[in-house]
Amino acid sequence: QVQLVESGGRLVQAGGSLKLSCAASGRTFSSYHMGWFRQGPGKEREFVAAITYSGAITYYADFVKGRFTISRDNAKNTLYLQMNSLKPEDTARYYCAAGISRSPSYVATGEADFDSWGQGTQVTVSS
């Protein structure tokens, strides 16, 4: 398994931007498909965005399309989530997750597709 550590979460005003990072340990980061999930207060954890191991394909939950961008730098073993036009309903703890890739085009969106999880970073959006 790969070890994951998220960072970048903080308090931000509505309409603002944040960039989350997820640093991965190990030498096989490029073998993993990656994703971001979030869990808001009193809510179930939900899928936010995913990216294939090469970074060629991305996929987003409808509620973040056009506002969030997932990316990765395999040379730096790091996953990113650029979040723009933040809304109070984006307030949540954000988790990155990794899973062994099955194919170059496989985009994982379910929790069962991921084997390793970080501890999360808190994002709070004030109105």
Coordinates of N, CA, C and O in Angstrom, one line a residue, residues 34-80:
M34 N -6.0 7.5 -8.7 CA -6.2 8.3 -7.6 C -7.5 9.0 -7.6 O -8.1 9.2 -8.6
G35 N -8.0 9.4 -6.3 CA -9.2 10.1 -6.2 C -9.3 10.9 -5.0 O -8.5 10.8 -4.1
W36 N -10.2 11.9 -5.1 CA -10.6 12.7 -3.9 C -12.0 12.4 -3.5 O -12.9 12.3 -4.4
F37 N -12.2 12.3 -2.2 CA -13.5 12.1 -1.6 C -13.7 13.2 -0.6 O -12.7 13.8 -0.1
R38 N -14.9 13.4 -0.1 CA -15.1 14.3 1.0 C -16.2 13.9 1.9 O -17.1 13.1 1.4
Q39 N -16.2 14.3 3.1 CA -17.3 14.0 4.1 C -17.6 15.3 4.8 O -16.8 15.8 5.6
G40 N -18.8 15.8 4.6 CA -19.3 16.9 5.3 C -19.9 16.6 6.6 O -20.2 15.4 6.9
P41 N -20.2 17.6 7.4 CA -20.8 17.4 8.7 C -22.1 16.6 8.7 O -23.0 17.1 7.9
G42 N -22.2 15.5 9.3 CA -23.4 14.8 9.3 C -23.8 14.0 8.0 O -24.9 13.6 7.8
K43 N -22.8 14.0 7.1 CA -23.0 13.3 5.8 C -22.1 12.1 5.6 O -21.1 11.9 6.3
E44 N -22.5 11.3 4.6 CA -21.7 10.2 4.2 C -20.6 10.7 3.4 O -20.6 11.8 2.8
R45 N -19.5 9.9 3.3 CA -18.4 10.3 2.5 C -18.8 10.1 1.0 O -19.5 9.2 0.7
E46 N -18.4 11.1 0.2 CA -18.9 11.1 -1.2 C -17.7 11.3 -2.2 O -16.7 12.0 -1.8
F47 N -17.8 10.8 -3.4 CA -16.8 10.9 -4.4 C -16.8 12.4 -4.9 O -17.8 13.0 -5.1
V48 N -15.6 12.9 -5.2 CA -15.4 14.2 -5.7 C -14.8 14.2 -7.1 O -15.4 14.7 -8.0
A49 N -13.7 13.5 -7.2 CA -12.9 13.5 -8.5 C -12.0 12.3 -8.6 O -11.6 11.8 -7.5
A50 N -11.7 11.9 -9.8 CA -10.7 10.8 -10.0 C -9.9 11.0 -11.2 O -10.2 11.8 -12.1
I51 N -8.7 10.4 -11.2 CA -7.8 10.5 -12.3 C -7.1 9.2 -12.5 O -6.8 8.4 -11.5
T52 N -6.8 8.8 -13.8 CA -6.1 7.6 -14.1 C -4.6 7.7 -13.7 O -4.1 8.8 -13.4
Y53 N -4.0 6.6 -13.7 CA -2.6 6.6 -13.3 C -1.7 7.5 -14.1 O -0.7 8.0 -13.6
S54 N -2.0 7.6 -15.4 CA -1.2 8.4 -16.2 C -1.6 9.9 -16.2 O -0.8 10.8 -16.6
G55 N -2.8 10.2 -15.7 CA -3.3 11.5 -15.6 C -4.1 11.9 -16.9 O -4.6 13.0 -17.0
A56 N -4.2 10.9 -17.8 CA -4.8 11.3 -19.1 C -6.3 11.4 -19.0 O -6.9 12.1 -19.8
I57 N -7.0 10.7 -18.1 CA -8.4 10.8 -18.0 C -8.8 11.2 -16.6 O -8.3 10.7 -15.6
T58 N -9.8 12.2 -16.5 CA -10.3 12.6 -15.2 C -11.8 12.5 -15.2 O -12.4 12.4 -16.3
Y59 N -12.4 12.5 -14.0 CA -13.8 12.3 -13.9 C -14.2 13.1 -12.6 O -13.5 13.0 -11.6
Y60 N -15.4 13.7 -12.7 CA -15.8 14.6 -11.6 C -17.3 14.3 -11.2 O -18.1 14.0 -12.1
A61 N -17.6 14.5 -9.9 CA -19.0 14.5 -9.5 C -19.6 15.7 -10.1 O -19.0 16.8 -10.3
D62 N -20.9 15.6 -10.4 CA -21.6 16.7 -11.0 C -21.5 18.0 -10.2 O -21.5 19.1 -10.8
F63 N -21.5 17.9 -8.9 CA -21.6 19.1 -8.1 C -20.2 19.9 -8.1 O -20.2 21.0 -7.5
V64 N -19.2 19.4 -8.7 CA -17.9 20.1 -8.7 C -17.5 20.4 -10.2 O -16.4 21.0 -10.4
K65 N -18.2 19.9 -11.1 CA -17.8 20.1 -12.5 C -17.7 21.5 -12.9 O -18.6 22.3 -12.5
G66 N -16.6 21.9 -13.5 CA -16.4 23.3 -13.9 C -15.8 24.1 -12.8 O -15.4 25.3 -13.0
R67 N -15.7 23.6 -11.5 CA -15.2 24.4 -10.4 C -13.9 23.7 -9.9 O -13.0 24.4 -9.5
F68 N -13.8 22.4 -9.9 CA -12.6 21.7 -9.3 C -11.9 21.1 -10.4 O -12.4 20.6 -11.5
T69 N -10.5 20.9 -10.3 CA -9.7 20.3 -11.2 C -8.7 19.3 -10.5 O -8.0 19.8 -9.6
I70 N -8.8 18.1 -10.9 CA -7.8 17.1 -10.3 C -6.7 16.9 -11.2 O -6.8 17.0 -12.4
S71 N -5.5 16.8 -10.6 CA -4.3 16.6 -11.4 C -3.2 15.9 -10.6 O -3.4 15.7 -9.4
R72 N -2.2 15.4 -11.3 CA -1.2 14.7 -10.6 C 0.2 15.0 -11.2 O 0.3 15.3 -12.4
D73 N 1.2 14.9 -10.4 CA 2.6 15.0 -10.9 C 3.3 13.7 -10.4 O 3.7 13.6 -9.2
N74 N 3.4 12.8 -11.3 CA 4.0 11.5 -11.0 C 5.5 11.6 -10.6 O 6.0 10.8 -9.8
A75 N 6.2 12.6 -11.1 CA 7.6 12.8 -10.8 C 7.7 13.2 -9.3 O 8.7 13.0 -8.7
K76 N 6.7 13.9 -8.8 CA 6.7 14.4 -7.4 C 5.9 13.5 -6.5 O 5.7 13.9 -5.3
N77 N 5.3 12.4 -7.0 CA 4.4 11.6 -6.2 C 3.3 12.4 -5.5 O 3.0 12.2 -4.3
T78 N 2.7 13.3 -6.2 CA 1.7 14.2 -5.6 C 0.5 14.3 -6.4 O 0.5 14.4 -7.7
L79 N -0.7 14.3 -5.7 CA -2.0 14.5 -6.3 C -2.5 15.9 -5.9 O -2.2 16.3 -4.7
Y80 N -3.2 16.5 -6.7 CA -3.7 17.9 -6.4 C -5.2 17.9 -6.7 O -5.8 17.2 -7.4

